[in-house]
Short mmCIF file of C-alpha atoms and ligand atoms in Angstrom, two decimals:
data_model
loop_
_atom_site.label_atom_id
_atom_site.label_comp_id
_atom_site.label_asym_id
_atom_site.label_seq_id
_atom_site.Cartn_x
_atom_site.Cartn_y
_atom_site.Cartn_z
CA MET A 29 -21.69 -0.08 -104.70
CA GLU A 30 -19.73 -3.11 -105.85
CA ILE A 31 -21.26 -6.48 -106.70
CA THR A 32 -20.03 -9.12 -104.21
CA GLY A 33 -21.54 -12.06 -106.03
CA VAL A 34 -24.60 -13.53 -107.69
CA GLU A 35 -26.75 -16.47 -106.63
CA LEU A 36 -28.51 -18.64 -109.21
CA ARG A 37 -31.41 -20.40 -107.56
CA ARG A 38 -33.75 -22.89 -109.21
CA ILE A 39 -37.23 -23.38 -107.84
CA ALA A 40 -39.96 -25.88 -108.79
CA MET A 41 -43.43 -24.34 -108.86
CA PRO A 42 -46.46 -26.56 -109.58
CA LEU A 43 -49.18 -24.75 -111.58
CA VAL A 44 -52.75 -24.89 -110.21
CA SER A 45 -53.83 -26.42 -113.53
CA PRO A 46 -51.97 -27.42 -116.71
CA PHE A 47 -51.54 -24.54 -119.17
CA ARG A 48 -51.83 -25.63 -122.81
CA THR A 49 -50.72 -23.50 -125.75
CA SER A 50 -50.13 -24.29 -129.41
CA PHE A 51 -46.50 -25.14 -128.52
CA GLY A 52 -47.04 -27.41 -125.53
CA THR A 53 -48.51 -28.08 -122.10
CA GLU A 54 -46.97 -26.75 -118.90
CA SER A 55 -47.89 -28.35 -115.58
CA HIS A 56 -45.14 -26.88 -113.48
CA ARG A 57 -42.71 -24.02 -113.84
CA ASP A 58 -38.96 -24.60 -113.46
CA VAL A 59 -37.89 -21.07 -112.53
CA LEU A 60 -34.40 -19.57 -112.32
CA LEU A 61 -34.09 -16.73 -109.80
CA VAL A 62 -31.09 -14.42 -109.84
CA ARG A 63 -29.99 -12.65 -106.65
CA VAL A 64 -27.36 -9.94 -106.93
CA VAL A 65 -25.56 -9.13 -103.66
CA THR A 66 -23.85 -5.83 -102.86
CA PRO A 67 -22.71 -4.50 -99.47
CA ASP A 68 -25.70 -2.11 -99.43
CA ALA A 69 -28.56 -4.19 -100.78
CA GLU A 70 -29.59 -7.35 -102.60
CA GLY A 71 -31.65 -7.46 -105.76
CA TRP A 72 -33.84 -10.10 -107.40
CA GLY A 73 -34.57 -11.01 -110.98
CA GLU A 74 -36.72 -13.82 -112.37
CA CYS A 75 -35.62 -15.49 -115.58
CA VAL A 76 -38.69 -16.23 -117.72
CA ALA A 77 -37.05 -18.89 -119.90
CA MET A 78 -39.11 -22.07 -119.84
CA ALA A 79 -37.86 -25.64 -119.34
CA GLU A 80 -37.81 -26.33 -123.09
CA PRO A 81 -37.09 -24.04 -126.08
CA LEU A 82 -40.67 -24.17 -127.47
CA TYR A 83 -41.88 -20.57 -127.02
CA SER A 84 -38.52 -19.21 -128.19
CA SER A 85 -34.96 -20.53 -128.51
CA GLU A 86 -34.13 -19.93 -124.84
CA TYR A 87 -34.55 -22.55 -122.13
CA VAL A 88 -33.81 -22.43 -118.43
CA ASP A 89 -30.71 -24.69 -118.30
CA GLY A 90 -29.26 -22.70 -121.21
CA ALA A 91 -29.98 -19.41 -119.44
CA ALA A 92 -28.24 -20.65 -116.27
CA GLU A 93 -25.21 -21.70 -118.33
CA MET A 94 -25.10 -18.31 -120.12
CA LEU A 95 -25.25 -16.52 -116.79
CA ARG A 96 -22.52 -18.51 -115.05
CA ARG A 97 -20.19 -18.79 -118.01
CA PHE A 98 -20.50 -15.46 -119.83
CA LEU A 99 -22.89 -12.89 -118.37
CA ILE A 100 -22.00 -12.76 -114.67
CA PRO A 101 -18.23 -12.65 -115.40
CA ALA A 102 -18.87 -9.74 -117.83
CA LEU A 103 -20.82 -7.61 -115.32
CA PRO A 104 -19.27 -4.23 -114.61
CA ALA A 105 -17.87 -4.07 -111.05
CA GLY A 106 -20.18 -1.29 -109.91
CA ALA A 107 -23.88 -2.07 -109.71
CA ASP A 108 -24.95 0.43 -112.38
CA PRO A 109 -28.07 -0.90 -114.12
CA GLN A 110 -27.56 1.34 -117.19
CA ALA A 111 -24.11 -0.21 -117.72
CA VAL A 112 -25.33 -3.83 -117.66
CA GLY A 113 -26.90 -3.91 -121.15
CA PRO A 114 -23.83 -2.49 -122.92
CA ALA A 115 -21.50 -4.84 -120.98
CA LEU A 116 -23.55 -7.90 -122.02
CA ALA A 117 -24.22 -6.75 -125.59
CA PRO A 118 -21.23 -8.56 -127.19
CA PHE A 119 -22.95 -11.87 -126.34
CA LYS A 120 -25.61 -12.49 -128.99
CA GLY A 121 -29.18 -13.20 -128.02
CA HIS A 122 -30.04 -14.84 -124.66
CA ARG A 123 -32.22 -11.90 -123.78
CA MET A 124 -34.13 -13.69 -121.03
CA ALA A 125 -30.89 -14.50 -119.22
CA LYS A 126 -29.67 -10.91 -119.66
CA ALA A 127 -33.01 -9.49 -118.49
CA ALA A 128 -32.92 -11.48 -115.24
CA LEU A 129 -29.42 -10.26 -114.42
CA GLU A 130 -30.11 -6.62 -115.33
CA THR A 131 -33.32 -6.68 -113.28
CA ALA A 132 -31.49 -8.02 -110.22
CA VAL A 133 -28.84 -5.28 -110.52
CA LEU A 134 -31.55 -2.65 -111.00
CA ASP A 135 -33.48 -3.97 -107.99
CA ALA A 136 -30.35 -3.87 -105.80
CA ARG A 137 -29.58 -0.32 -106.90
CA LEU A 138 -33.14 0.91 -106.32
CA ARG A 139 -33.36 -0.79 -102.92
CA ALA A 140 -30.13 0.93 -101.92
CA SER A 141 -31.54 4.34 -102.91
CA GLY A 142 -35.06 3.66 -101.63
CA GLU A 143 -36.81 4.22 -104.96
CA SER A 144 -39.54 1.93 -106.32
CA LEU A 145 -39.20 0.35 -109.78
CA GLY A 146 -42.53 1.90 -110.79
CA ARG A 147 -41.29 5.36 -109.96
CA PHE A 148 -37.95 4.74 -111.67
CA LEU A 149 -39.65 3.52 -114.87
CA GLY A 150 -42.16 6.38 -114.94
CA ALA A 151 -45.35 4.68 -113.76
CA THR A 152 -48.34 7.01 -113.69
CA ARG A 153 -50.90 4.70 -112.02
CA GLU A 154 -51.23 3.05 -108.63
CA ARG A 155 -53.05 -0.01 -109.93
CA VAL A 156 -53.34 -1.79 -113.25
CA PRO A 157 -56.32 -3.52 -114.90
CA CYS A 158 -55.78 -7.24 -115.36
CA GLY A 159 -56.61 -9.76 -118.02
CA VAL A 160 -56.11 -13.50 -117.97
CA SER A 161 -54.69 -15.90 -120.54
CA VAL A 162 -56.82 -19.05 -120.85
CA GLY A 163 -55.19 -22.20 -122.18
CA ILE A 164 -56.48 -24.60 -124.82
CA MET A 165 -58.95 -27.07 -123.27
CA ASP A 166 -60.25 -30.51 -124.18
CA SER A 167 -63.77 -29.23 -124.86
CA VAL A 168 -65.77 -26.02 -125.30
CA PRO A 169 -67.92 -26.63 -122.16
CA GLU A 170 -64.70 -26.96 -120.12
CA LEU A 171 -63.45 -23.67 -121.60
CA LEU A 172 -66.74 -21.88 -120.84
CA ASP A 173 -66.51 -23.03 -117.20
CA ALA A 174 -62.94 -21.75 -116.92
CA VAL A 175 -63.81 -18.38 -118.49
CA ALA A 176 -66.90 -18.07 -116.26
CA GLY A 177 -64.67 -18.55 -113.21
CA TYR A 178 -62.26 -15.81 -114.32
CA VAL A 179 -65.07 -13.39 -115.21
CA GLU A 180 -66.55 -14.06 -111.78
CA GLU A 181 -63.18 -13.23 -110.16
CA GLY A 182 -63.22 -9.85 -111.91
CA TYR A 183 -60.73 -10.16 -114.76
CA VAL A 184 -61.46 -7.32 -117.16
CA ARG A 185 -60.23 -9.05 -120.31
CA ILE A 186 -60.04 -12.65 -121.51
CA LYS A 187 -57.36 -14.00 -123.86
CA LEU A 188 -57.98 -17.39 -125.44
CA LYS A 189 -55.08 -19.48 -126.65
CA ILE A 190 -55.82 -20.78 -130.15
CA GLU A 191 -54.35 -23.23 -132.66
CA PRO A 192 -55.61 -24.83 -135.88
CA GLY A 193 -58.69 -26.85 -134.84
CA TRP A 194 -59.29 -24.70 -131.72
CA ASP A 195 -60.09 -21.21 -132.94
CA VAL A 196 -63.43 -20.14 -134.46
CA ALA A 197 -65.61 -22.52 -132.40
CA PRO A 198 -64.25 -21.61 -128.94
CA VAL A 199 -64.21 -17.88 -129.78
CA GLN A 200 -67.80 -18.02 -131.02
CA ALA A 201 -68.90 -19.98 -127.93
CA VAL A 202 -67.25 -17.51 -125.52
CA ARG A 203 -68.70 -14.52 -127.40
CA GLU A 204 -72.21 -16.01 -127.36
CA ARG A 205 -72.08 -16.99 -123.69
CA PHE A 206 -70.52 -13.77 -122.28
CA GLY A 207 -71.85 -11.16 -124.71
CA ASP A 208 -70.41 -8.41 -126.85
CA ASP A 209 -69.13 -6.29 -123.94
CA LEU A 210 -66.52 -8.83 -122.84
CA LEU A 211 -63.03 -7.66 -123.85
CA LEU A 212 -61.79 -10.69 -125.76
CA GLN A 213 -58.59 -11.46 -127.68
CA VAL A 214 -56.73 -14.53 -128.94
CA ASP A 215 -53.11 -15.75 -129.01
CA ALA A 216 -51.88 -18.29 -131.58
CA ASN A 217 -48.22 -18.50 -130.52
CA ALA A 218 -47.15 -18.67 -134.16
CA ALA A 219 -49.34 -21.68 -135.03
CA TYR A 220 -50.57 -20.49 -138.47
CA THR A 221 -49.16 -19.58 -141.87
CA LEU A 222 -50.22 -16.97 -144.38
CA ALA A 223 -52.13 -19.75 -146.20
CA ASP A 224 -54.57 -19.64 -143.24
CA ALA A 225 -55.47 -15.98 -143.85
CA ARG A 226 -59.02 -16.67 -145.08
CA HIS A 227 -59.69 -18.94 -142.15
CA LEU A 228 -58.34 -16.37 -139.65
CA ALA A 229 -60.56 -13.70 -141.25
CA ARG A 230 -63.54 -15.66 -139.89
CA LEU A 231 -62.50 -14.36 -136.46
CA ASP A 232 -63.35 -10.83 -137.67
CA ALA A 233 -67.00 -11.57 -136.91
CA PHE A 234 -66.38 -11.68 -133.15
CA GLY A 235 -65.15 -8.18 -132.35
CA LEU A 236 -61.78 -9.25 -130.94
CA LEU A 237 -59.43 -6.64 -129.48
CA LEU A 238 -56.53 -8.29 -131.29
CA ILE A 239 -54.99 -11.50 -132.59
CA GLU A 240 -51.57 -12.13 -131.04
CA GLN A 241 -48.70 -13.66 -133.02
CA PRO A 242 -50.66 -15.61 -135.64
CA LEU A 243 -47.55 -16.40 -137.75
CA ALA A 244 -43.94 -17.43 -137.10
CA ASN A 245 -41.64 -15.14 -135.13
CA ASP A 246 -39.55 -14.24 -138.19
CA ASP A 247 -42.56 -13.69 -140.51
CA LEU A 248 -42.65 -9.88 -140.23
CA VAL A 249 -43.39 -9.33 -143.90
CA GLN A 250 -46.07 -12.05 -143.86
CA HIS A 251 -47.66 -10.43 -140.79
CA ALA A 252 -47.81 -7.14 -142.72
CA ARG A 253 -49.61 -8.93 -145.57
CA LEU A 254 -51.95 -10.69 -143.17
CA ALA A 255 -52.76 -7.38 -141.45
CA ARG A 256 -54.15 -6.09 -144.75
CA MET A 257 -56.40 -9.17 -145.05
CA LEU A 258 -57.88 -9.10 -141.53
CA GLY A 259 -60.20 -6.72 -139.74
CA THR A 260 -58.87 -7.86 -136.36
CA PRO A 261 -55.75 -5.87 -135.32
CA ILE A 262 -52.51 -7.87 -135.20
CA CYS A 263 -50.43 -7.81 -132.02
CA LEU A 264 -46.90 -9.22 -131.99
CA ASP A 265 -45.28 -11.12 -129.13
CA GLU A 266 -42.54 -13.59 -130.23
CA SER A 267 -41.48 -11.38 -133.19
CA ILE A 268 -40.45 -8.42 -131.04
CA GLU A 269 -37.12 -8.96 -129.27
CA SER A 270 -35.93 -5.33 -129.20
CA ALA A 271 -36.93 -1.72 -129.79
CA GLU A 272 -35.43 -2.05 -133.29
CA HIS A 273 -37.75 -4.97 -134.04
CA ALA A 274 -40.70 -2.96 -132.74
CA ALA A 275 -39.79 0.01 -134.94
CA ALA A 276 -39.42 -2.26 -137.99
CA ALA A 277 -42.72 -4.06 -137.32
CA VAL A 278 -44.62 -0.81 -136.88
CA SER A 279 -43.17 0.83 -139.99
CA LEU A 280 -43.85 -2.32 -142.07
CA GLY A 281 -47.45 -2.43 -140.86
CA ALA A 282 -46.85 -5.91 -139.39
CA CYS A 283 -48.70 -5.01 -136.20
CA SER A 284 -50.71 -2.20 -134.66
CA ILE A 285 -50.30 -3.41 -131.05
CA VAL A 286 -47.29 -4.81 -129.17
CA ASN A 287 -47.21 -7.30 -126.28
CA VAL A 288 -44.26 -6.12 -124.16
CA LYS A 289 -42.53 -8.86 -122.17
CA PRO A 290 -39.38 -7.58 -120.45
CA GLY A 291 -37.74 -11.02 -120.48
CA ARG A 292 -38.22 -11.44 -124.22
CA VAL A 293 -36.62 -8.07 -125.02
CA GLY A 294 -33.66 -8.21 -122.61
CA GLY A 295 -34.99 -6.28 -119.63
CA TYR A 296 -37.06 -3.41 -118.27
CA LEU A 297 -34.91 -0.68 -119.80
CA GLU A 298 -35.46 -2.07 -123.31
CA ALA A 299 -39.14 -2.65 -122.46
CA ARG A 300 -39.42 1.02 -121.58
CA ARG A 301 -37.77 1.99 -124.89
CA ILE A 302 -40.41 -0.06 -126.74
CA HIS A 303 -43.13 1.64 -124.69
CA ASP A 304 -41.73 5.08 -125.55
CA LEU A 305 -41.35 4.32 -129.25
CA CYS A 306 -44.84 2.80 -129.57
CA ARG A 307 -46.41 5.65 -127.62
CA ALA A 308 -44.77 8.17 -129.95
CA SER A 309 -46.19 6.29 -132.96
CA GLY A 310 -49.69 5.81 -131.54
CA VAL A 311 -49.22 2.05 -131.14
CA ALA A 312 -50.89 0.54 -128.06
CA VAL A 313 -48.85 -1.75 -125.82
CA TRP A 314 -49.77 -4.11 -123.01
CA CYS A 315 -47.73 -6.15 -120.58
CA GLY A 316 -47.50 -9.86 -121.35
CA GLY A 317 -46.56 -12.60 -118.95
CA MET A 318 -44.58 -15.84 -118.78
CA LEU A 319 -46.33 -17.48 -115.79
CA GLU A 320 -44.08 -15.53 -113.41
CA THR A 321 -43.89 -15.97 -109.66
CA GLY A 322 -44.42 -12.91 -107.47
CA ILE A 323 -40.83 -11.79 -108.14
CA GLY A 324 -41.32 -11.34 -111.88
CA ARG A 325 -44.94 -10.28 -111.45
CA ALA A 326 -44.04 -7.37 -109.14
CA ALA A 327 -41.76 -5.87 -111.79
CA ASN A 328 -44.27 -6.49 -114.61
CA VAL A 329 -47.03 -4.72 -112.68
CA ALA A 330 -44.73 -1.69 -112.23
CA LEU A 331 -44.06 -1.61 -115.99
CA ALA A 332 -47.76 -2.01 -116.80
CA ALA A 333 -48.43 1.22 -114.87
CA LEU A 334 -46.63 3.34 -117.52
CA PRO A 335 -48.96 5.63 -119.49
CA GLY A 336 -48.63 3.87 -122.88
CA PHE A 337 -49.91 0.56 -121.46
CA THR A 338 -53.46 1.30 -122.57
CA LEU A 339 -54.72 -2.29 -122.82
CA PRO A 340 -55.13 -4.74 -119.89
CA GLY A 341 -52.15 -7.09 -119.52
CA ASP A 342 -51.63 -10.78 -118.78
CA THR A 343 -50.70 -9.68 -115.26
CA SER A 344 -53.03 -12.04 -113.40
CA ALA A 345 -53.21 -12.70 -109.66
CA SER A 346 -50.82 -15.19 -108.03
CA ARG A 347 -53.59 -17.76 -107.46
CA ARG A 348 -54.30 -18.01 -111.19
CA TYR A 349 -50.92 -19.77 -111.37
CA TYR A 350 -49.75 -20.98 -107.97
CA ALA A 351 -51.46 -22.23 -104.81
CA THR A 352 -48.50 -20.82 -102.87
CA ASP A 353 -46.45 -18.03 -104.42
CA VAL A 354 -42.88 -17.35 -103.23
CA THR A 355 -43.84 -13.77 -102.30
CA PRO A 356 -46.94 -12.52 -100.51
CA PRO A 357 -49.60 -13.23 -103.15
CA PHE A 358 -50.75 -10.64 -105.68
CA GLU A 359 -54.52 -10.42 -105.28
CA LEU A 360 -57.12 -9.03 -107.64
CA ALA A 361 -59.21 -6.13 -106.31
CA ASP A 362 -61.98 -4.96 -108.62
CA GLY A 363 -60.11 -6.46 -111.59
CA HIS A 364 -56.86 -4.67 -110.75
CA LEU A 365 -53.48 -5.37 -109.12
CA ALA A 366 -51.82 -2.72 -106.98
CA VAL A 367 -48.42 -1.47 -108.13
CA PRO A 368 -45.85 -2.20 -105.40
CA THR A 369 -44.59 0.98 -103.72
CA GLY A 370 -41.63 -0.35 -101.70
CA PRO A 371 -38.01 0.10 -102.81
CA GLY A 372 -36.96 -1.80 -105.94
CA ILE A 373 -39.47 -4.37 -107.15
CA GLY A 374 -41.15 -3.93 -103.77
CA VAL A 375 -41.47 -7.60 -102.83
CA GLU A 376 -39.16 -10.31 -101.54
CA PRO A 377 -39.40 -14.08 -101.40
CA ILE A 378 -40.66 -15.48 -98.11
CA PRO A 379 -37.57 -17.39 -96.83
CA GLU A 380 -39.37 -20.56 -95.61
CA ILE A 381 -41.38 -20.88 -98.81
CA LEU A 382 -38.34 -20.21 -100.95
CA ARG A 383 -36.41 -22.92 -99.10
CA GLU A 384 -39.22 -25.44 -99.65
CA VAL A 385 -39.40 -24.94 -103.41
CA THR A 386 -35.65 -24.63 -104.06
CA THR A 387 -34.14 -27.45 -106.09
CA SER A 388 -30.60 -26.01 -106.33
CA ALA A 389 -28.63 -22.91 -105.46
CA GLU A 390 -25.26 -21.82 -106.75
CA TRP A 391 -23.10 -18.90 -105.57
CA ILE A 392 -20.89 -17.16 -108.09
CA ALA A 393 -18.43 -14.83 -106.34
CA ARG A 394 -17.12 -11.77 -108.17
O1 OSB B 29 -47.60 -16.24 -125.54
O2 OSB B 29 -48.19 -14.85 -124.07
C1 OSB B 29 -47.73 -15.96 -124.35
C2 OSB B 29 -47.27 -18.02 -121.17
C3 OSB B 29 -46.07 -18.62 -121.44
C4 OSB B 29 -45.44 -18.41 -122.64
C5 OSB B 29 -46.02 -17.55 -123.58
C6 OSB B 29 -47.24 -16.92 -123.32
C7 OSB B 29 -47.89 -17.19 -122.12
C8 OSB B 29 -49.20 -16.67 -121.79
C9 OSB B 29 -49.56 -16.55 -120.32
O3 OSB B 29 -50.05 -16.36 -122.60
C10 OSB B 29 -49.26 -15.20 -119.77
C11 OSB B 29 -49.34 -15.19 -118.27
O4 OSB B 29 -50.44 -15.30 -117.73
O5 OSB B 29 -48.28 -15.07 -117.61
MG1 MG B 30 -48.22 -14.55 -126.63
#
């Protein structure tokens, strides 16, 4: 099964409402889709890099350039997903670009053999419980309305984005309004420093499941110190770019929970390694998100069905993000999403919708 060529396709996806985090506000998603073509099957991957390098150093134009200039030319001729990582390893970093390409090769291979990604990865569930990540709002009443809507829809866990000036008050208000049984957690996207430890300890009063990435991505030692000062468990997102990072963070005591995002760590194979390692050390993992379309979501839901994913993920329904998704929409049923069962990632873009949202497409022959 030889790779004939790779298409890089950019699509513009307006979000149903602006999504504000401590690093910026997103009102639409500029997505890079990768399509790997072989004589037997095609495969899709969604690059999760955002328009600007604010969450991490990657950004979508940079990812496209990496793919066309270095990564696609370095692909092994045969579409062997296990060989992709080693072939791309000489190029430092750019894990989101690598993940998209490896996922597209893996999808093509699995479609050709008729196996689902969930089955390939070792999924043990047919559906996964879903949480939702709620952005920073202009006011607490606005936040309470948004959370009420999500609780009404059936989301089993709420994550509040926080930053200095938007932390204790919104958490307290949500806890008071929705009660102690609501599964609640927060995500700071690296907005604090160790000097904020006493302030962050005020969150201990609210029975949070976890605090995600309070400090900078390279502050592993500081996270370990902070962990000893807080009652709330620390979960790392931005800090964990590989299984090696996860092993280091766990052994340092920098976190007791890991947010696994396949794009951030270079793909689903590395994501599975992190799952395996954390499971062996008794560290809970959950599947994060990067506002994916149905293409990326399908693969994330398959990963989230592995046995070590013991906490609800940020794998929300399509309509939480997009009025019209590029695939048939993922819909919440009793707070869960069904794991796709078809070959590969199990979904495909709807051609007419894809055409409407496409802003550019580029074919790179092999
Ligand atoms: O930190 O988890 C994050 C979205 C974009 C970039 C970073 C993050 C997020 C989210 C939303 O929290 C997750 C999602 O619903 O896809
Ligand atoms: Mg996060």
